[in-house]
PDB file of C-alpha atoms in Angstrom:
ATOM      1  CA  MET A   1     -18.187   7.655   7.604  1.00 92.00           C
ATOM      2  CA  ILE A   2     -15.541   4.533   7.774  1.00 94.00           C
ATOM      3  CA  ILE A   3     -16.658   0.737   7.575  1.00 94.00           C
ATOM      4  CA  GLY A   4     -14.067  -1.826   8.056  1.00 94.00           C
ATOM      5  CA  ARG A   5     -12.776  -4.737  10.444  1.00 91.00           C
ATOM      6  CA  SER A   6     -10.853  -4.813  13.837  1.00 90.00           C
ATOM      7  CA  ALA A   7      -7.314  -6.189  13.628  1.00 89.00           C
ATOM      8  CA  GLY A   8      -5.700  -8.419  16.460  1.00 86.00           C
ATOM      9  CA  ASP A   9      -6.741  -6.854  19.749  1.00 91.00           C
ATOM     10  CA  LEU A  10      -7.560  -3.545  18.127  1.00 93.00           C
ATOM     11  CA  THR A  11     -11.387  -2.497  17.346  1.00 95.00           C
ATOM     12  CA  LEU A  12     -11.748  -0.619  14.258  1.00 95.00           C
ATOM     13  CA  LYS A  13     -12.421   2.590  16.402  1.00 95.00           C
ATOM     14  CA  GLU A  14      -9.192   2.051  18.074  1.00 96.00           C
ATOM     15  CA  ARG A  15      -7.151   1.461  14.846  1.00 94.00           C
ATOM     16  CA  ILE A  16      -8.555   4.712  13.525  1.00 95.00           C
ATOM     17  CA  ARG A  17      -7.847   6.611  16.706  1.00 95.00           C
ATOM     18  CA  LYS A  18      -4.002   5.319  16.484  1.00 95.00           C
ATOM     19  CA  LEU A  19      -4.027   6.581  12.764  1.00 93.00           C
ATOM     20  CA  LEU A  20      -5.382  10.047  13.728  1.00 95.00           C
ATOM     21  CA  MET A  21      -3.115  10.389  16.652  1.00 96.00           C
ATOM     22  CA  TRP A  22       0.002   9.575  14.334  1.00 93.00           C
ATOM     23  CA  PHE A  23      -1.175  12.331  11.858  1.00 92.00           C
ATOM     24  CA  GLY A  24      -1.845  14.556  14.779  1.00 93.00           C
ATOM     25  CA  ILE A  25      -5.436  15.043  14.080  1.00 95.00           C
ATOM     26  CA  GLU A  26      -6.929  13.224  16.930  1.00 95.00           C
ATOM     27  CA  HIS A  27      -9.115  16.212  17.669  1.00 95.00           C
ATOM     28  CA  LEU A  28     -11.153  15.426  14.491  1.00 94.00           C
ATOM     29  CA  GLU A  29     -12.200  11.928  15.924  1.00 94.00           C
ATOM     30  CA  GLY A  30     -15.736  13.205  16.761  1.00 93.00           C
ATOM     31  CA  LEU A  31     -16.267  13.897  13.050  1.00 95.00           C
ATOM     32  CA  LEU A  32     -16.137  10.328  11.903  1.00 95.00           C
ATOM     33  CA  GLU A  33     -18.828   7.766  12.059  1.00 95.00           C
ATOM     34  CA  ILE A  34     -17.150   4.560  12.440  1.00 95.00           C
ATOM     35  CA  HIS A  35     -18.841   1.045  11.695  1.00 95.00           C
ATOM     36  CA  GLU A  36     -17.211  -2.158  12.643  1.00 95.00           C
ATOM     37  CA  THR A  37     -17.891  -4.749   9.771  1.00 95.00           C
ATOM     38  CA  ASP A  38     -17.060  -8.051   8.478  1.00 94.00           C
ATOM     39  CA  PHE A  39     -17.062  -8.057   4.538  1.00 95.00           C
ATOM     40  CA  LEU A  40     -17.166 -11.846   4.294  1.00 94.00           C
ATOM     41  CA  LYS A  41     -20.602 -11.900   6.332  1.00 95.00           C
ATOM     42  CA  LYS A  42     -23.885 -11.381   5.038  1.00 96.00           C
ATOM     43  CA  ASN A  43     -24.683  -7.737   5.305  1.00 96.00           C
ATOM     44  CA  PHE A  44     -21.440  -6.912   6.835  1.00 96.00           C
ATOM     45  CA  GLY A  45     -22.387  -8.638   9.834  1.00 95.00           C
ATOM     46  CA  LEU A  46     -24.474  -5.682  10.787  1.00 95.00           C
ATOM     47  CA  GLY A  47     -27.960  -5.829  12.354  1.00 94.00           C
ATOM     48  CA  LYS A  48     -30.736  -4.912   9.942  1.00 94.00           C
ATOM     49  CA  ASP A  49     -31.629  -1.723  11.006  1.00 95.00           C
ATOM     50  CA  GLU A  50     -28.014  -0.494  10.894  1.00 94.00           C
ATOM     51  CA  TYR A  51     -27.327  -1.895   7.539  1.00 95.00           C
ATOM     52  CA  GLU A  52     -30.267  -0.160   6.033  1.00 95.00           C
ATOM     53  CA  ASN A  53     -29.376   3.052   7.487  1.00 93.00           C
ATOM     54  CA  LEU A  54     -26.002   2.576   5.639  1.00 94.00           C
ATOM     55  CA  CYS A  55     -27.563   1.745   2.487  1.00 93.00           C
ATOM     56  CA  ASN A  56     -29.857   4.838   2.538  1.00 93.00           C
ATOM     57  CA  ARG A  57     -26.832   7.174   2.629  1.00 90.00           C
ATOM     58  CA  GLY A  58     -26.304   6.969  -1.103  1.00 88.00           C
ATOM     59  CA  LEU A  59     -22.609   8.018  -0.528  1.00 92.00           C
ATOM     60  CA  PRO A  60     -19.695   7.607  -3.004  1.00 95.00           C
ATOM     61  CA  ILE A  61     -17.672   4.554  -1.831  1.00 96.00           C
ATOM     62  CA  ILE A  62     -13.865   4.086  -1.779  1.00 97.00           C
ATOM     63  CA  HIS A  63     -12.683   0.516  -1.475  1.00 97.00           C
ATOM     64  CA  CYS A  64      -9.260   0.568  -0.254  1.00 94.00           C
ATOM     65  CA  ALA A  65      -9.373  -2.408   2.007  1.00 91.00           C
ATOM     66  CA  SER A  66      -6.991  -5.513   0.854  1.00 92.00           C
ATOM     67  CA  ASP A  67      -4.579  -8.125   2.078  1.00 93.00           C
ATOM     68  CA  THR A  68      -1.111  -7.100   0.348  1.00 91.00           C
ATOM     69  CA  SER A  69       0.669  -9.975   1.014  1.00 91.00           C
ATOM     70  CA  PHE A  70       2.739 -11.438  -1.960  1.00 92.00           C
ATOM     71  CA  ALA A  71       3.533 -14.917  -0.470  1.00 92.00           C
ATOM     72  CA  GLU A  72       2.022 -17.875  -2.280  1.00 96.00           C
ATOM     73  CA  LYS A  73       1.634 -19.500   0.850  1.00 97.00           C
ATOM     74  CA  HIS A  74      -1.057 -17.060   1.667  1.00 96.00           C
ATOM     75  CA  ARG A  75      -3.025 -17.429  -1.534  1.00 97.00           C
ATOM     76  CA  GLU A  76      -6.197 -18.594   0.036  1.00 97.00           C
ATOM     77  CA  ARG A  77      -6.179 -15.618   2.468  1.00 96.00           C
ATOM     78  CA  VAL A  78      -5.346 -13.215   0.016  1.00 97.00           C
ATOM     79  CA  MET A  79      -7.952 -14.272  -2.654  1.00 97.00           C
ATOM     80  CA  LYS A  80     -10.689 -14.524   0.370  1.00 96.00           C
ATOM     81  CA  SER A  81      -9.823 -11.034   1.250  1.00 96.00           C
ATOM     82  CA  ASN A  82      -9.337  -9.259  -2.006  1.00 97.00           C
ATOM     83  CA  VAL A  83     -11.976 -11.211  -4.327  1.00 97.00           C
ATOM     84  CA  GLY A  84     -14.383 -13.470  -2.019  1.00 96.00           C
ATOM     85  CA  SER A  85     -15.177 -10.117   0.181  1.00 96.00           C
ATOM     86  CA  LEU A  86     -16.414  -8.468  -2.929  1.00 97.00           C
ATOM     87  CA  THR A  87     -19.621 -10.206  -2.995  1.00 97.00           C
ATOM     88  CA  GLU A  88     -21.059  -8.329   0.056  1.00 97.00           C
ATOM     89  CA  ILE A  89     -19.207  -5.110  -0.879  1.00 97.00           C
ATOM     90  CA  LEU A  90     -20.956  -5.054  -4.213  1.00 97.00           C
ATOM     91  CA  ASN A  91     -24.359  -6.038  -2.746  1.00 97.00           C
ATOM     92  CA  PHE A  92     -23.981  -3.107  -0.522  1.00 96.00           C
ATOM     93  CA  MET A  93     -23.211  -0.907  -3.600  1.00 96.00           C
ATOM     94  CA  SER A  94     -26.082  -1.900  -5.400  1.00 95.00           C
ATOM     95  CA  ARG A  95     -28.354  -1.452  -2.685  1.00 94.00           C
ATOM     96  CA  SER A  96     -27.030   1.829  -1.366  1.00 92.00           C
ATOM     97  CA  LYS A  97     -27.270   3.511  -5.004  1.00 86.00           C
ATOM     98  CA  THR A  98     -23.912   4.949  -4.462  1.00 93.00           C
ATOM     99  CA  ARG A  99     -23.042   8.080  -6.587  1.00 92.00           C
ATOM    100  CA  CYS A 100     -19.716   6.367  -7.512  1.00 97.00           C
ATOM    101  CA  PHE A 101     -17.621   3.372  -6.830  1.00 97.00           C
ATOM    102  CA  HIS A 102     -13.996   4.016  -6.583  1.00 98.00           C
ATOM    103  CA  PHE A 103     -11.602   0.856  -6.375  1.00 98.00           C
ATOM    104  CA  ILE A 104      -7.967   1.180  -5.396  1.00 98.00           C
ATOM    105  CA  SER A 105      -6.007  -1.472  -7.390  1.00 97.00           C
ATOM    106  CA  THR A 106      -2.487  -1.442  -8.435  1.00 96.00           C
ATOM    107  CA  ALA A 107      -0.661  -0.678 -11.630  1.00 94.00           C
ATOM    108  CA  PHE A 108       0.964  -4.158 -11.239  1.00 93.00           C
ATOM    109  CA  ALA A 109      -2.550  -5.553 -11.937  1.00 94.00           C
ATOM    110  CA  ALA A 110      -1.322  -5.465 -15.617  1.00 92.00           C
ATOM    111  CA  GLY A 111       0.590  -8.651 -14.905  1.00 91.00           C
ATOM    112  CA  THR A 112       3.661  -9.857 -16.681  1.00 88.00           C
ATOM    113  CA  GLY A 113       4.535 -10.346 -20.253  1.00 79.00           C
ATOM    114  CA  THR A 114       3.696  -6.903 -21.391  1.00 75.00           C
ATOM    115  CA  THR A 115       5.448  -3.651 -21.935  1.00 74.00           C
ATOM    116  CA  GLU A 116       2.686  -1.399 -21.782  1.00 78.00           C
ATOM    117  CA  CYS A 117      -0.171  -0.839 -19.230  1.00 81.00           C
ATOM    118  CA  HIS A 118      -3.078   1.054 -20.603  1.00 86.00           C
ATOM    119  CA  GLU A 119      -5.692   2.707 -18.821  1.00 91.00           C
ATOM    120  CA  ALA A 120      -8.028  -0.031 -19.608  1.00 91.00           C
ATOM    121  CA  PRO A 121      -9.037  -3.393 -18.424  1.00 91.00           C
ATOM    122  CA  VAL A 122      -6.284  -5.665 -18.160  1.00 88.00           C
ATOM    123  CA  ASN A 123      -6.049  -9.059 -19.922  1.00 87.00           C
ATOM    124  CA  SER A 124      -2.928 -10.659 -18.601  1.00 86.00           C
ATOM    125  CA  ALA A 125      -3.217 -14.294 -17.213  1.00 86.00           C
ATOM    126  CA  ASN A 126       0.378 -14.030 -15.717  1.00 91.00           C
ATOM    127  CA  PHE A 127       1.314 -12.381 -12.615  1.00 94.00           C
ATOM    128  CA  THR A 128       4.279 -11.978 -10.485  1.00 92.00           C
ATOM    129  CA  ASN A 129       2.517 -12.767  -7.077  1.00 96.00           C
ATOM    130  CA  VAL A 130      -1.114 -13.397  -5.866  1.00 97.00           C
ATOM    131  CA  TYR A 131      -1.707  -9.924  -4.752  1.00 96.00           C
ATOM    132  CA  GLU A 132      -1.442  -8.547  -8.336  1.00 96.00           C
ATOM    133  CA  GLU A 133      -3.422 -11.417  -9.451  1.00 97.00           C
ATOM    134  CA  SER A 134      -6.362 -10.771  -6.930  1.00 97.00           C
ATOM    135  CA  LYS A 135      -6.272  -7.173  -7.939  1.00 97.00           C
ATOM    136  CA  ALA A 136      -6.770  -7.916 -11.596  1.00 96.00           C
ATOM    137  CA  HIS A 137      -9.398 -10.540 -10.855  1.00 97.00           C
ATOM    138  CA  ALA A 138     -11.261  -7.773  -8.648  1.00 97.00           C
ATOM    139  CA  GLU A 139     -11.213  -5.249 -11.257  1.00 97.00           C
ATOM    140  CA  HIS A 140     -13.014  -7.373 -13.806  1.00 97.00           C
ATOM    141  CA  ILE A 141     -15.615  -8.397 -11.209  1.00 97.00           C
ATOM    142  CA  ILE A 142     -16.214  -4.762 -10.192  1.00 98.00           C
ATOM    143  CA  ILE A 143     -16.460  -3.535 -13.831  1.00 97.00           C
ATOM    144  CA  ALA A 144     -19.198  -5.841 -14.408  1.00 97.00           C
ATOM    145  CA  ARG A 145     -20.899  -5.584 -11.635  1.00 97.00           C
ATOM    146  CA  CYS A 146     -20.892  -1.637 -11.747  1.00 97.00           C
ATOM    147  CA  SER A 147     -22.040  -1.991 -15.464  1.00 96.00           C
ATOM    148  CA  GLU A 148     -24.970  -4.159 -14.896  1.00 96.00           C
ATOM    149  CA  ASN A 149     -26.295  -2.078 -12.086  1.00 95.00           C
ATOM    150  CA  LYS A 150     -25.320   1.174 -14.045  1.00 95.00           C
ATOM    151  CA  VAL A 151     -23.318   2.521 -11.096  1.00 96.00           C
ATOM    152  CA  PRO A 152     -20.448   4.916 -12.116  1.00 97.00           C
ATOM    153  CA  TYR A 153     -16.981   3.421 -11.116  1.00 97.00           C
ATOM    154  CA  THR A 154     -13.193   4.462 -11.366  1.00 98.00           C
ATOM    155  CA  ILE A 155     -10.306   2.175 -11.357  1.00 98.00           C
ATOM    156  CA  ILE A 156      -7.224   3.700  -9.508  1.00 98.00           C
ATOM    157  CA  ARG A 157      -4.032   2.136 -10.007  1.00 97.00           C
ATOM    158  CA  PRO A 158      -1.018   3.537  -8.081  1.00 97.00           C
ATOM    159  CA  SER A 159       2.322   2.039  -8.275  1.00 95.00           C
ATOM    160  CA  ILE A 160       4.674   1.504  -5.346  1.00 93.00           C
ATOM    161  CA  VAL A 161       3.618   3.959  -2.647  1.00 94.00           C
ATOM    162  CA  TYR A 162       6.451   5.087  -0.272  1.00 91.00           C
ATOM    163  CA  GLY A 163       6.897   7.890   2.300  1.00 92.00           C
ATOM    164  CA  ASP A 164       6.145  11.619   2.286  1.00 94.00           C
ATOM    165  CA  SER A 165       8.193  13.422  -0.452  1.00 93.00           C
ATOM    166  CA  VAL A 166       8.952  16.248   1.967  1.00 93.00           C
ATOM    167  CA  ASN A 167       9.862  14.855   5.174  1.00 91.00           C
ATOM    168  CA  GLY A 168      10.058  10.929   4.625  1.00 88.00           C
ATOM    169  CA  ARG A 169       7.680  10.100   7.036  1.00 91.00           C
ATOM    170  CA  SER A 170       6.005   6.826   6.863  1.00 90.00           C
ATOM    171  CA  LEU A 171       3.207   4.634   8.861  1.00 88.00           C
ATOM    172  CA  LYS A 172       5.431   1.386   7.887  1.00 85.00           C
ATOM    173  CA  PHE A 173       8.750   0.876   7.001  1.00 83.00           C
ATOM    174  CA  ASN A 174       8.265  -2.369   4.988  1.00 80.00           C
ATOM    175  CA  ALA A 175       8.155  -3.626   1.314  1.00 78.00           C
ATOM    176  CA  LEU A 176      10.722  -1.230  -0.250  1.00 77.00           C
ATOM    177  CA  TYR A 177      12.269  -0.354   2.968  1.00 83.00           C
ATOM    178  CA  VAL A 178      13.097  -3.677   4.159  1.00 84.00           C
ATOM    179  CA  PRO A 179      16.641  -4.102   2.809  1.00 81.00           C
ATOM    180  CA  VAL A 180      17.622  -0.837   3.669  1.00 82.00           C
ATOM    181  CA  ARG A 181      16.337  -1.481   7.229  1.00 83.00           C
ATOM    182  CA  SER A 182      18.338  -4.579   7.384  1.00 84.00           C
ATOM    183  CA  THR A 183      21.759  -2.985   6.420  1.00 82.00           C
ATOM    184  CA  HIS A 184      20.790  -0.306   8.886  1.00 83.00           C
ATOM    185  CA  VAL A 185      20.546  -2.773  11.693  1.00 88.00           C
ATOM    186  CA  ILE A 186      24.044  -4.451  10.582  1.00 85.00           C
ATOM    187  CA  ARG A 187      25.487  -1.159  10.743  1.00 86.00           C
ATOM    188  CA  ASP A 188      24.284   0.046  14.139  1.00 89.00           C
ATOM    189  CA  ILE A 189      25.482  -3.400  15.456  1.00 90.00           C
ATOM    190  CA  TYR A 190      29.192  -2.549  14.388  1.00 89.00           C
ATOM    191  CA  LEU A 191      29.158   0.787  15.271  1.00 89.00           C
ATOM    192  CA  GLU A 192      28.280   0.003  18.549  1.00 90.00           C
ATOM    193  CA  ASP A 193      31.140  -2.594  18.694  1.00 91.00           C
ATOM    194  CA  ILE A 194      33.515   0.220  17.330  1.00 90.00           C
ATOM    195  CA  ARG A 195      32.398   2.810  20.026  1.00 87.00           C
ATOM    196  CA  LYS A 196      32.606   0.431  23.175  1.00 90.00           C
ATOM    197  CA  ASN A 197      34.938  -2.578  22.228  1.00 88.00           C
ATOM    198  CA  ASN A 198      37.399  -1.058  20.149  1.00 88.00           C
ATOM    199  CA  GLY A 199      35.900  -2.836  17.097  1.00 87.00           C
ATOM    200  CA  GLN A 200      36.924  -6.220  17.989  1.00 87.00           C
ATOM    201  CA  LYS A 201      34.037  -8.075  16.153  1.00 88.00           C
ATOM    202  CA  ALA A 202      34.319  -5.516  13.340  1.00 89.00           C
ATOM    203  CA  VAL A 203      37.717  -6.327  12.694  1.00 89.00           C
ATOM    204  CA  GLU A 204      37.204  -9.835  12.652  1.00 89.00           C
ATOM    205  CA  GLN A 205      34.506  -9.376   9.801  1.00 88.00           C
ATOM    206  CA  GLY A 206      36.811  -6.973   7.910  1.00 88.00           C
ATOM    207  CA  ILE A 207      34.556  -3.865   8.934  1.00 88.00           C
ATOM    208  CA  HIS A 208      36.159  -0.498   9.633  1.00 86.00           C
ATOM    209  CA  LEU A 209      35.323   3.468   9.699  1.00 86.00           C
ATOM    210  CA  ASP A 210      36.506   5.126   6.786  1.00 82.00           C
ATOM    211  CA  THR A 211      38.528   8.631   7.356  1.00 76.00           C
ATOM    212  CA  ASP A 212      34.991  10.542   6.647  1.00 77.00           C
ATOM    213  CA  GLY A 213      33.285   8.373   9.439  1.00 80.00           C
ATOM    214  CA  ALA A 214      31.404   6.307   6.855  1.00 84.00           C
ATOM    215  CA  LEU A 215      31.261   2.512   7.923  1.00 87.00           C
ATOM    216  CA  HIS A 216      32.824   0.176   5.468  1.00 84.00           C
ATOM    217  CA  LEU A 217      31.166  -3.281   5.350  1.00 82.00           C
ATOM    218  CA  PRO A 218      32.620  -6.217   3.218  1.00 82.00           C
ATOM    219  CA  MET A 219      29.031  -6.601   1.445  1.00 74.00           C
ATOM    220  CA  LYS A 220      28.165  -6.201  -2.079  1.00 73.00           C
ATOM    221  CA  ILE A 221      24.865  -5.459  -3.540  1.00 69.00           C
ATOM    222  CA  PHE A 222      24.248  -7.282  -6.708  1.00 71.00           C
ATOM    223  CA  ILE A 223      22.522  -5.827  -9.370  1.00 69.00           C
ATOM    224  CA  PRO A 224      22.485  -7.863 -12.544  1.00 69.00           C
ATOM    225  CA  ASP A 225      19.877  -5.645 -14.523  1.00 71.00           C
ATOM    226  CA  LYS A 226      19.709  -1.993 -13.513  1.00 73.00           C
ATOM    227  CA  GLY A 227      15.825  -2.162 -14.395  1.00 78.00           C
ATOM    228  CA  LYS A 228      13.573   0.431 -13.287  1.00 84.00           C
ATOM    229  CA  ILE A 229      11.479   0.623 -10.204  1.00 88.00           C
ATOM    230  CA  ASN A 230       8.168   2.752 -10.274  1.00 91.00           C
ATOM    231  CA  LEU A 231       7.750   4.551  -7.046  1.00 93.00           C
ATOM    232  CA  ILE A 232       5.409   7.389  -6.157  1.00 95.00           C
ATOM    233  CA  PRO A 233       5.365   9.474  -2.846  1.00 95.00           C
ATOM    234  CA  VAL A 234       2.322   9.039  -0.454  1.00 95.00           C
ATOM    235  CA  ASP A 235       1.603  12.726  -0.542  1.00 96.00           C
ATOM    236  CA  TYR A 236       1.499  12.971  -4.274  1.00 97.00           C
ATOM    237  CA  PHE A 237      -0.927   9.637  -4.374  1.00 97.00           C
ATOM    238  CA  THR A 238      -3.398  11.165  -1.670  1.00 96.00           C
ATOM    239  CA  LYS A 239      -3.877  14.336  -3.639  1.00 97.00           C
ATOM    240  CA  THR A 240      -4.104  12.737  -6.830  1.00 97.00           C
ATOM    241  CA  VAL A 241      -6.584  10.334  -5.736  1.00 97.00           C
ATOM    242  CA  LEU A 242      -8.620  13.091  -3.747  1.00 96.00           C
ATOM    243  CA  SER A 243      -8.700  15.034  -7.133  1.00 97.00           C
ATOM    244  CA  ILE A 244     -10.394  12.029  -8.618  1.00 97.00           C
ATOM    245  CA  ILE A 245     -12.931  11.598  -5.989  1.00 96.00           C
ATOM    246  CA  GLU A 246     -13.951  15.250  -6.177  1.00 95.00           C
ATOM    247  CA  LYS A 247     -14.491  15.097  -9.931  1.00 95.00           C
ATOM    248  CA  PRO A 248     -14.703  11.596 -11.178  1.00 95.00           C
ATOM    249  CA  ILE A 249     -14.886  10.735 -14.894  1.00 96.00           C
ATOM    250  CA  PRO A 250     -17.185   7.414 -14.609  1.00 96.00           C
ATOM    251  CA  GLY A 251     -15.662   4.415 -16.252  1.00 96.00           C
ATOM    252  CA  THR A 252     -11.985   5.796 -16.251  1.00 97.00           C
ATOM    253  CA  PHE A 253      -8.994   4.007 -15.309  1.00 97.00           C
ATOM    254  CA  TYR A 254      -6.283   6.103 -13.580  1.00 97.00           C
ATOM    255  CA  ASN A 255      -2.643   4.727 -13.638  1.00 96.00           C
ATOM    256  CA  ILE A 256      -0.834   6.813 -10.746  1.00 96.00           C
ATOM    257  CA  THR A 257       2.531   6.223 -11.632  1.00 95.00           C
ATOM    258  CA  SER A 258       6.022   7.913 -12.169  1.00 93.00           C
ATOM    259  CA  ASN A 259       6.822   9.377 -15.557  1.00 90.00           C
ATOM    260  CA  ASN A 260      10.655   8.829 -14.836  1.00 89.00           C
ATOM    261  CA  PRO A 261      11.154   5.665 -12.687  1.00 89.00           C
ATOM    262  CA  GLU A 262      14.595   5.286 -10.849  1.00 85.00           C
ATOM    263  CA  ASN A 263      16.981   2.495 -11.560  1.00 85.00           C
ATOM    264  CA  MET A 264      18.022  -0.041  -8.831  1.00 82.00           C
ATOM    265  CA  GLU A 265      21.747   1.241  -9.158  1.00 82.00           C
ATOM    266  CA  ARG A 266      20.881   5.019  -8.356  1.00 85.00           C
ATOM    267  CA  LEU A 267      18.656   3.785  -5.164  1.00 83.00           C
ATOM    268  CA  ALA A 268      21.382   1.677  -3.847  1.00 81.00           C
ATOM    269  CA  ASP A 269      23.720   4.475  -4.290  1.00 83.00           C
ATOM    270  CA  TYR A 270      21.412   6.887  -2.601  1.00 83.00           C
ATOM    271  CA  THR A 271      20.992   4.502   0.191  1.00 81.00           C
ATOM    272  CA  GLN A 272      24.572   4.152   0.821  1.00 81.00           C
ATOM    273  CA  LYS A 273      25.092   8.213   1.006  1.00 82.00           C
ATOM    274  CA  VAL A 274      22.118   8.976   3.114  1.00 79.00           C
ATOM    275  CA  THR A 275      22.869   5.936   5.651  1.00 79.00           C
ATOM    276  CA  LYS A 276      26.782   6.424   5.285  1.00 79.00           C
ATOM    277  CA  TYR A 277      28.023   2.962   4.950  1.00 77.00           C
ATOM    278  CA  TYR A 278      29.475   1.272   2.135  1.00 75.00           C
ATOM    279  CA  GLY A 279      30.134  -2.062   0.543  1.00 73.00           C
ATOM    280  CA  ASP A 280      32.826  -3.444  -1.648  1.00 64.00           C
TER     281      ASP A 280
END
């Protein structure tokens, strides 16, 4: 059973159908029960009979809906979506007598100013962005409400989730992928110029093809601090979450992260090799 909202011109059912088609499993649509709701409205905006019917199921709840914007200008929207909506979601949890409430949070709810993130409630007051702040706030509300209603819960905290580890497939090439996509577009513009216009624009910009066919761009990737970036592939994330949901340990916090995060220098180097463009 899936409950959620429409998005733009697409109903929830249409959104789910597009996802099923993307995965190539559209034939399974008939197995799904879909209810379009509004988490900010009383009883999700559903009629009394439909809402009561959902409450009587007693199914485990996986809360993975959220606004993932980092922008401070969207603070009101993010807090409303990620924190304000919890009132009705947790009311539903309480009335439905769910077997377990699973909340998909983020490892970055730990905030800043700490070198360790234990699998325990967070206590930071400082965050890099409003998304992290909203998730930390939501965790505290969920823990308190579940404890009050004696509802088993788990807090699941993934780090940055990217494409499939086997084939690289990704539904959206945003976040981590944005700088790579940007340089990829620039590369293709000048490759096209070299192929069709003898590279007139490329020459003006000091751009040329190396002997091995790689494009040389007069640009630099400035990395003042190699640092580390914690990434996990989506297939690993999915398998881990499913194993947690199948045999949950109530009251447990799960940090789903890499034990060996990559540094930015290696990621930049790998990107250049795969896309075949190089900077100074």
